[in-house]
Coordinates of C-alpha atoms in Angstrom, one line a residue:
Q1 CA 138.9 3.2 208.6
A2 CA 135.8 3.0 206.5
P3 CA 136.3 2.9 202.7
K4 CA 135.3 6.0 200.6
A5 CA 131.9 6.0 199.1
Q6 CA 133.1 6.1 195.5
N7 CA 135.2 3.0 196.1
R8 CA 132.4 0.8 197.3
A9 CA 131.6 -2.2 195.2
R10 CA 128.7 -2.0 192.9
P11 CA 126.8 -5.0 191.5
P12 CA 127.4 -5.6 187.8
R13 CA 124.7 -4.3 185.4
Q14 CA 122.7 -7.0 183.8
R15 CA 122.9 -6.7 180.0
P16 CA 119.9 -8.1 178.1
A17 CA 120.4 -10.6 175.3
G18 CA 121.0 -9.0 171.9
G19 CA 123.4 -6.2 172.9
T20 CA 122.9 -2.6 173.9
H21 CA 122.3 -1.2 170.3
Q22 CA 119.4 -3.4 169.6
T23 CA 117.9 -2.6 173.0
M24 CA 118.0 1.1 172.3
C25 CA 116.6 0.9 168.9
A26 CA 113.8 -1.1 170.3
L27 CA 113.0 1.5 173.0
V28 CA 113.5 4.7 170.8
A29 CA 112.3 5.0 167.1
V30 CA 115.0 7.1 165.3
P31 CA 113.7 8.7 162.0
P32 CA 116.0 8.3 158.9
A33 CA 118.3 11.3 158.2
E34 CA 117.0 13.7 155.4
P35 CA 119.6 15.6 153.1
V36 CA 120.1 19.2 154.0
R37 CA 119.0 21.5 151.0
N38 CA 120.3 25.1 150.8
P39 CA 118.0 27.8 149.3
E40 CA 119.0 29.1 145.8
L41 CA 118.4 32.7 146.7
Y42 CA 119.6 34.6 149.7
L43 CA 118.1 38.1 149.9
H44 CA 119.4 40.9 152.0
L45 CA 116.8 43.6 152.2
S46 CA 117.6 47.3 152.4
P47 CA 116.3 49.2 155.4
N48 CA 114.8 51.8 153.0
I49 CA 112.3 49.4 151.6
P50 CA 108.8 50.3 152.7
P51 CA 107.2 48.0 155.3
E52 CA 104.3 46.8 153.2
R53 CA 106.8 45.7 150.4
V54 CA 108.9 43.9 153.0
A55 CA 105.8 42.1 154.2
V56 CA 105.1 41.0 150.5
L57 CA 108.7 39.6 150.2
R58 CA 108.5 37.8 153.4
E59 CA 105.2 36.1 152.5
L60 CA 106.7 35.0 149.1
V61 CA 109.8 33.6 150.8
R62 CA 107.6 31.8 153.4
Q63 CA 105.7 30.0 150.7
Q64 CA 108.9 28.5 149.2
P65 CA 111.4 28.0 151.9
L66 CA 113.6 25.7 149.9
Y67 CA 114.1 28.3 147.1
A68 CA 114.7 31.6 149.0
C69 CA 115.4 33.0 152.4
I70 CA 116.0 36.4 153.8
V71 CA 119.3 37.0 155.6
D72 CA 120.8 39.8 157.7
S73 CA 124.3 39.8 156.1
E74 CA 124.9 41.2 152.6
E75 CA 127.8 38.8 152.1
G76 CA 127.0 36.2 149.4
A77 CA 123.4 37.5 149.2
L78 CA 121.5 39.7 146.6
C79 CA 121.2 43.2 148.1
V80 CA 117.6 44.4 147.3
L81 CA 117.3 48.1 146.9
P82 CA 114.0 50.0 146.4
H83 CA 115.7 52.7 144.3
F84 CA 118.9 52.7 142.3
D85 CA 121.2 55.6 143.4
I86 CA 124.4 55.6 141.3
E87 CA 126.7 56.3 144.2
E88 CA 125.0 53.7 146.4
V89 CA 125.2 51.0 143.8
A90 CA 128.8 51.9 143.1
N91 CA 129.6 51.5 146.8
L92 CA 128.0 48.1 146.9
E93 CA 129.8 46.9 143.9
R94 CA 133.1 48.0 145.4
R95 CA 132.3 45.7 148.2
R96 CA 131.7 43.0 145.8
C97 CA 128.0 42.9 146.4
R98 CA 125.4 41.7 143.9
V99 CA 122.6 44.3 143.6
I100 CA 119.0 44.0 142.3
G101 CA 116.0 46.3 142.5
L102 CA 112.9 45.5 144.6
P103 CA 110.7 44.8 141.5
M104 CA 113.3 42.3 140.2
A105 CA 113.3 40.6 143.6
E106 CA 109.6 40.2 143.5
R107 CA 109.8 38.9 139.9
L108 CA 112.4 36.3 140.9
L109 CA 110.3 35.0 143.8
R110 CA 107.2 34.7 141.6
D111 CA 108.9 33.1 138.6
R112 CA 112.0 30.9 139.0
N113 CA 112.8 30.9 135.2
V114 CA 113.5 34.7 135.2
M115 CA 117.0 34.0 136.6
S116 CA 118.1 32.4 133.2
Q117 CA 117.2 35.7 131.5
V118 CA 119.6 37.9 133.5
H119 CA 122.6 39.2 131.5
A120 CA 124.4 41.0 134.2
L121 CA 124.2 42.7 137.6
P122 CA 123.3 45.3 138.9
L123 CA 119.8 44.9 137.6
F124 CA 116.8 47.0 138.7
D125 CA 114.1 45.2 136.6
F126 CA 113.3 44.0 133.1
I127 CA 112.2 47.3 131.6
F128 CA 113.9 47.5 128.3
R129 CA 114.6 44.7 125.8
A130 CA 116.1 46.7 122.9
G131 CA 114.1 44.8 120.3
G132 CA 115.4 41.5 121.6
G133 CA 119.1 42.7 121.1
A134 CA 121.8 44.6 122.8
V135 CA 122.4 48.4 123.1
C136 CA 125.4 50.0 121.5
C137 CA 126.7 53.6 121.8
S138 CA 128.6 55.8 119.3
G139 CA 129.8 59.3 119.2
L140 CA 129.2 60.0 122.9
Q141 CA 131.4 61.8 125.4
Q142 CA 132.9 59.3 128.0
A143 CA 130.7 60.4 130.9
V144 CA 127.5 60.2 128.8
R145 CA 128.6 56.8 127.3
M146 CA 129.2 55.3 130.8
R147 CA 125.8 56.6 131.9
C148 CA 124.0 55.1 129.0
A149 CA 125.8 51.7 129.5
S150 CA 124.8 51.7 133.2
L151 CA 121.2 52.5 132.5
A152 CA 121.0 49.8 129.8
K153 CA 122.3 47.2 132.3
Y154 CA 120.0 48.5 135.1
M155 CA 116.9 48.0 132.8
G156 CA 117.8 44.4 131.7
A157 CA 119.4 45.2 128.3
K158 CA 122.8 43.8 127.2
F159 CA 125.4 46.4 126.4
S160 CA 127.8 45.9 123.5
E161 CA 130.9 47.8 122.7
D162 CA 130.7 46.9 118.9
L163 CA 127.8 46.9 116.5
G164 CA 127.6 43.2 116.4
P165 CA 124.7 41.0 115.0
D166 CA 123.0 41.0 118.4
V167 CA 122.6 44.8 118.6
G168 CA 119.1 46.1 118.3
L169 CA 119.6 49.8 119.2
L170 CA 122.2 52.5 118.6
V171 CA 122.4 55.4 121.0
T172 CA 124.4 58.5 119.7
S173 CA 124.3 62.2 119.7
R174 CA 125.1 63.0 116.1
V175 CA 125.1 61.6 112.6
S176 CA 128.2 60.5 110.7
L177 CA 129.0 60.3 107.0
H178 CA 132.0 58.1 107.4
P179 CA 131.3 55.0 105.4
E180 CA 132.8 52.8 108.2
S181 CA 131.0 54.4 111.1
K182 CA 128.5 52.7 113.4
Y183 CA 125.8 55.1 112.2
Q184 CA 126.0 54.2 108.6
A185 CA 126.2 50.4 109.5
A186 CA 123.1 50.9 111.6
L187 CA 121.3 52.5 108.6
Q188 CA 122.1 49.6 106.4
R189 CA 120.8 47.2 108.9
R190 CA 117.8 49.3 109.7
I191 CA 118.6 49.4 113.4
P192 CA 116.8 52.2 115.3
I193 CA 119.1 55.1 116.1
V194 CA 118.1 57.2 119.1
R195 CA 119.5 60.0 121.4
P196 CA 120.6 59.3 125.0
S197 CA 117.4 60.9 126.2
Y198 CA 115.5 57.7 125.3
L199 CA 117.3 55.7 127.9
E200 CA 116.9 58.6 130.4
A201 CA 113.2 58.9 129.8
M202 CA 112.7 55.1 130.1
W203 CA 114.7 55.0 133.5
E204 CA 112.6 57.9 134.8
A205 CA 109.3 56.3 133.9
K206 CA 110.4 52.7 134.9
V207 CA 108.5 51.5 131.8
E208 CA 109.2 51.3 128.1
V209 CA 108.5 54.5 126.3
R210 CA 107.9 55.3 122.6
L211 CA 110.9 55.6 120.2
E212 CA 109.7 58.4 118.0
P213 CA 110.2 61.4 120.3
H214 CA 113.7 60.4 120.9
M215 CA 114.9 59.4 117.3
L216 CA 118.0 61.1 116.0
P217 CA 117.2 63.9 113.6
A218 CA 118.4 63.5 110.0
L219 CA 121.2 65.9 110.2
C220 CA 121.8 66.1 113.9
G221 CA 125.2 67.7 114.8
L222 CA 126.4 67.9 111.2
A223 CA 128.3 71.1 110.2
I224 CA 127.2 72.3 106.9
C225 CA 128.3 75.3 104.8
F226 CA 125.6 77.1 102.7
S227 CA 127.9 79.9 101.5
S228 CA 127.9 78.9 97.9
L229 CA 124.2 79.5 97.5
K230 CA 123.2 83.1 96.9
A231 CA 122.6 84.8 100.2
G232 CA 119.2 86.4 101.0
T233 CA 117.4 84.3 98.3
E234 CA 114.3 82.3 99.3
E235 CA 115.9 79.1 98.3
L236 CA 118.9 79.5 100.7
D237 CA 116.6 80.6 103.5
R238 CA 114.3 77.7 103.1
L239 CA 116.9 75.1 102.6
Q240 CA 118.9 76.3 105.6
A241 CA 115.9 76.6 107.9
R242 CA 114.9 72.9 107.1
A243 CA 118.4 71.7 107.6
V244 CA 118.8 73.5 110.9
A245 CA 115.4 72.3 112.1
A246 CA 116.7 68.7 111.4
G247 CA 119.7 69.2 113.7
A248 CA 122.3 70.6 111.2
V249 CA 124.7 73.4 112.3
A250 CA 125.4 76.2 109.8
E251 CA 129.2 76.9 109.7
P252 CA 131.6 78.7 107.4
L253 CA 133.8 76.7 105.1
D254 CA 136.8 76.4 107.5
R255 CA 134.6 74.7 110.2
A256 CA 132.2 72.7 108.0
E257 CA 132.1 69.0 107.3
V258 CA 129.9 69.3 104.2
V259 CA 129.6 72.1 101.7
I260 CA 126.4 72.5 99.6
V261 CA 127.1 73.6 96.0
K262 CA 124.8 73.3 92.9
D263 CA 127.4 72.0 90.5
V264 CA 131.1 71.5 90.1
F265 CA 131.5 75.2 88.7
A266 CA 130.5 76.6 92.0
P267 CA 133.5 78.6 93.4
L268 CA 133.5 76.7 96.7
Y269 CA 133.5 73.3 95.0
N270 CA 137.2 73.6 94.2
D271 CA 138.0 74.9 97.7
A272 CA 136.2 72.0 99.2
Q273 CA 138.1 69.6 97.1
R274 CA 141.4 71.2 97.8
I275 CA 141.0 71.0 101.6
G276 CA 139.3 67.6 101.6
L277 CA 135.7 68.6 102.4
L278 CA 132.7 66.7 101.2
A279 CA 130.6 68.5 98.7
A280 CA 126.9 67.7 98.2
P281 CA 124.1 69.2 96.2
P282 CA 120.8 70.6 97.6
L283 CA 119.2 67.4 96.5
W284 CA 121.1 65.5 99.1
I285 CA 119.6 67.5 101.9
A286 CA 116.1 67.0 100.5
R287 CA 116.7 63.2 100.4
C288 CA 118.0 63.2 103.9
L289 CA 115.0 65.1 105.2
E290 CA 112.7 62.8 103.2
L291 CA 114.2 59.6 104.6
G292 CA 114.8 61.0 108.1
N293 CA 118.4 59.7 108.0
C294 CA 121.8 61.1 106.9
V295 CA 122.3 59.0 103.8
P296 CA 125.7 58.9 102.0
V297 CA 126.7 61.3 99.3
A298 CA 126.8 58.8 96.4
G299 CA 125.2 58.2 93.0
E300 CA 122.7 60.7 92.0
L301 CA 123.3 62.6 95.3
E302 CA 126.8 63.6 94.2
V303 CA 127.6 67.0 92.8
Q304 CA 127.0 66.6 89.1
N305 CA 128.6 68.2 85.9
P306 CA 125.9 70.1 84.1
R307 CA 125.5 68.6 80.7
S308 CA 125.1 71.8 78.8
L309 CA 128.2 73.3 80.4
Q310 CA 130.3 70.2 79.8
L311 CA 129.5 70.3 76.1
K312 CA 129.8 74.0 75.7
L313 CA 133.6 73.8 75.7
V314 CA 133.7 71.0 73.2
G315 CA 131.0 72.4 70.9
G316 CA 132.2 76.0 71.1
P317 CA 133.8 77.9 68.2
S318 CA 136.5 76.2 66.3
P319 CA 140.0 77.5 66.9
A320 CA 141.6 79.7 64.4
P321 CA 143.7 77.9 61.9
G322 CA 147.4 78.0 62.7
P323 CA 150.2 75.7 63.8
S324 CA 149.5 76.3 67.5
S325 CA 146.0 75.2 67.4
A326 CA 146.3 72.3 65.1
S327 CA 146.7 69.6 67.8
A328 CA 143.8 71.0 69.8
F329 CA 141.5 71.2 66.7
S330 CA 142.3 67.5 65.9
S331 CA 141.5 66.5 69.5
L332 CA 138.2 68.2 69.4
A333 CA 137.4 66.4 66.1
L334 CA 138.2 63.2 67.8
V335 CA 135.7 63.9 70.5
D336 CA 132.9 64.8 68.2
A337 CA 133.6 61.8 66.0
A338 CA 133.3 59.5 69.0
A339 CA 129.9 61.0 70.1
T340 CA 126.8 59.2 69.3
G341 CA 123.1 59.6 70.0
P342 CA 120.1 61.4 68.7
G343 CA 121.4 64.8 69.8
A344 CA 124.6 64.6 67.9
A345 CA 123.3 66.0 64.6
D346 CA 122.1 69.2 66.6
G347 CA 125.6 69.9 67.9
E348 CA 124.7 68.4 71.4
P349 CA 126.5 65.0 71.5
E350 CA 125.6 62.8 74.5
C351 CA 128.0 62.1 77.4
G352 CA 129.4 58.7 77.6
T353 CA 130.4 56.5 80.7
A354 CA 133.5 54.8 79.3
L355 CA 135.7 56.6 82.0
A356 CA 133.1 56.7 84.7
G357 CA 134.7 56.5 88.1
C358 CA 138.1 57.9 86.9
V359 CA 139.5 61.0 88.3
I360 CA 142.0 62.5 85.9
N361 CA 144.6 65.1 87.1
L362 CA 145.5 67.7 84.4
L363 CA 148.0 69.7 86.4
Y364 CA 151.0 68.6 84.4
L365 CA 149.5 69.5 81.0
Q366 CA 150.2 72.9 79.5
P367 CA 147.5 75.4 80.6
G368 CA 145.3 76.6 77.8
E369 CA 144.2 74.6 74.7
Q370 CA 146.0 71.4 75.7
R371 CA 144.5 71.2 79.2
D372 CA 141.1 72.5 78.0
T373 CA 140.9 69.9 75.2
A374 CA 141.9 67.0 77.7
K375 CA 139.2 68.3 80.1
A376 CA 136.6 68.2 77.3
M377 CA 137.5 64.6 76.3
A378 CA 137.4 63.5 79.9
W379 CA 134.1 65.0 80.7
R380 CA 132.6 63.6 77.4
L381 CA 133.7 60.1 78.6
G382 CA 132.2 60.5 82.1
A383 CA 135.4 61.1 84.0
H384 CA 136.1 63.7 86.7
T385 CA 139.0 66.1 86.3
T386 CA 141.1 68.1 88.7
V387 CA 144.2 70.1 88.9
C388 CA 144.7 69.6 92.6
P389 CA 147.6 67.2 93.3
F390 CA 146.2 66.4 96.8
D391 CA 143.0 64.8 95.8
R392 CA 142.9 61.3 97.2
A393 CA 140.6 60.0 94.5
I394 CA 143.0 60.6 91.6
T395 CA 143.3 57.6 89.3
H396 CA 145.2 59.0 86.3
V397 CA 147.7 61.8 85.9
L398 CA 148.2 63.1 82.3
F399 CA 151.6 64.2 80.7
K400 CA 152.8 65.0 77.3
V401 CA 155.5 62.3 77.3
N402 CA 158.7 62.8 75.3
P403 CA 160.2 59.3 74.8
L404 CA 163.7 60.7 74.4
D405 CA 163.6 62.5 77.7
K406 CA 164.8 60.4 80.6
T407 CA 164.4 63.2 83.3
A408 CA 162.0 62.4 86.0
T409 CA 159.3 65.0 86.7
Q410 CA 158.9 66.2 90.3
V411 CA 155.2 65.7 91.2
S412 CA 153.0 66.3 94.3
V413 CA 150.7 63.4 93.5
Q414 CA 151.5 60.3 95.7
V415 CA 153.1 57.6 93.6
D416 CA 151.2 54.4 94.0
D417 CA 151.5 51.9 91.3
D418 CA 148.4 50.0 92.4
R419 CA 146.1 53.1 92.4
V420 CA 147.5 55.9 90.2
S421 CA 148.7 55.8 86.5
F422 CA 151.1 58.4 85.2
V423 CA 150.4 58.2 81.6
D424 CA 150.7 60.1 78.2
I425 CA 147.7 62.0 77.0
A426 CA 147.5 59.6 74.0
W427 CA 145.7 57.2 76.4
L428 CA 142.8 59.7 76.8
E429 CA 142.7 60.5 73.1
T430 CA 142.5 56.8 72.1
C431 CA 139.8 56.2 74.7
A432 CA 137.8 59.1 73.1
Q433 CA 138.4 57.7 69.6
D434 CA 137.4 54.2 70.5
G435 CA 134.5 55.2 73.0
K436 CA 135.8 52.7 75.6
R437 CA 138.3 52.5 78.4
L438 CA 141.7 51.1 77.5
P439 CA 144.4 49.8 79.8
S440 CA 146.8 52.7 80.5
S441 CA 149.7 50.2 80.8
T442 CA 149.9 49.8 77.1
F443 CA 150.7 53.6 76.6
L444 CA 153.8 55.5 77.3
Q445 CA 154.4 56.0 81.0
A446 CA 155.8 59.2 82.5
R447 CA 158.9 59.1 84.7
V448 CA 158.0 60.8 88.0
H449 CA 159.5 61.3 91.4
Y450 CA 157.3 62.2 94.4
N451 CA 158.8 65.5 95.7
P452 CA 156.1 68.2 96.5
V453 CA 158.8 70.8 97.4
C454 CA 160.4 70.8 94.0
D455 CA 157.0 70.5 92.0
E456 CA 157.4 73.3 89.4
A457 CA 153.7 73.2 88.4
V458 CA 152.6 73.9 91.9
K459 CA 155.2 76.6 92.3
R460 CA 153.9 78.3 89.2
G461 CA 150.4 78.2 90.6
D462 CA 148.9 76.0 87.9
A463 CA 147.0 74.1 90.5
G464 CA 145.3 77.3 91.7
L465 CA 146.8 76.8 95.2
G466 CA 148.8 80.0 95.4
G467 CA 152.3 78.6 95.3
S468 CA 153.0 76.2 98.1
A469 CA 149.8 76.8 100.0
G470 CA 148.5 73.5 98.9
L471 CA 151.3 71.8 100.7
H472 CA 149.9 72.6 104.0
R473 CA 146.6 70.6 103.6
R474 CA 144.6 69.5 106.7
P475 CA 142.5 66.3 106.7
S476 CA 138.8 66.5 106.1
R477 CA 136.6 67.2 109.2
A478 CA 134.0 64.8 107.6
L479 CA 136.5 62.0 108.4
T480 CA 137.0 62.8 112.1
M481 CA 135.7 60.1 114.4
A482 CA 133.9 60.4 117.6
T483 CA 135.0 59.0 120.9
S484 CA 133.7 55.5 120.6
D485 CA 134.6 55.2 116.9
T486 CA 138.2 54.2 116.5
M487 CA 138.4 53.0 112.9
L488 CA 140.7 54.7 110.4
P489 CA 139.3 57.3 107.8
L490 CA 138.7 56.1 104.3
P491 CA 138.6 58.2 101.1
L492 CA 135.2 59.7 100.6
P493 CA 133.5 59.5 97.1
L494 CA 133.7 62.6 95.0

């Protein structure tokens, strides 16, 4: 039987000297291996991009194949959209896709250094730079705030929750008089304050627009009560029209944040102090309109005590002689003796500033001559006076202390040893005699107990609160904070 073909003997293959590897290298020239370099940018183009713009992108990619390439999958790539629709962008973000706009894609392909300037994605294009800083929002509703934050990021600006040192623009819908608000902080740092319409206009135009048409008006959204001014007068009509044109809202006292009064003798001034509203003179509105901002009610913009009315009580007719008026007469003489100045000889002594910044409560002095005399001395030394026990700015509460009486007086003023002094009226008389402020701790101190329910002075109506009506005091509307402002309210200046 003949052997099979595959089993037939074959002659051995002759191997050349030097081995197989050397022979193959000699026959075929193998080029050295080059390292594989992956592109830095992978672009996934939306089918909605116009064909001519797609051709431009492909040409830019072709010129730099080691930097960018166009892929068919959105996974791991930059999704390029011709327009930013909020819902479409949100859907891509939920799929963990990175989204850029068509103008931004062209900018990245033309300049590689642009990538280092990107703060966050999604990013349509570098339209707005916020003066080189971030964008911050204040006093906006949640939906409006989220919209502004998205637009700022879409246009290349950094968004900040707080008014930090890198913020260059504040977006808000109303002004604020709270001393710790973002609005007042932006005024101090001279940061532009605009309405949300500024970002909307820029997004609509896709270019940076002028700030001026979108600047926040001086009194935008502020509720102001003008009822203390005489109705129907030209002064009231003109002042109210200018304020409303600047964004203010005319409201009655119970819904206002600021009440406009001419002086401390206006009927609404005490009502505003009692319920915790901020009072301001017409000069404050004029200054706000002049500067174009809602400035704080402080210094010369506070409600002033008219000098002629302050001194009228002290320089009035002398009390009739008698035992009941002897102490009041001596106190008036003390005040007149302490007054100095060129007008003292004419019966118009000048007002001092020894007790400037003090707010003295006279509720627990006897109504009549004793309280009026203390009021005159306090005003002559530049202090404020009140009979409302709920005034948060009170610094001193006066009593006629009997050293032998160990009974504690029930009061409605919060007992705070670091802030309020409950002192004998002799402290005020000595300050008036010496013409300077003396430490109250060196005088007799009244024994008090905080118990508004048992306060006899309030029950008698000496505070002008109508019995216990003052116990149901609501906080000031001027201290209410907007959605994005979460800081605690502080006492307003009086």
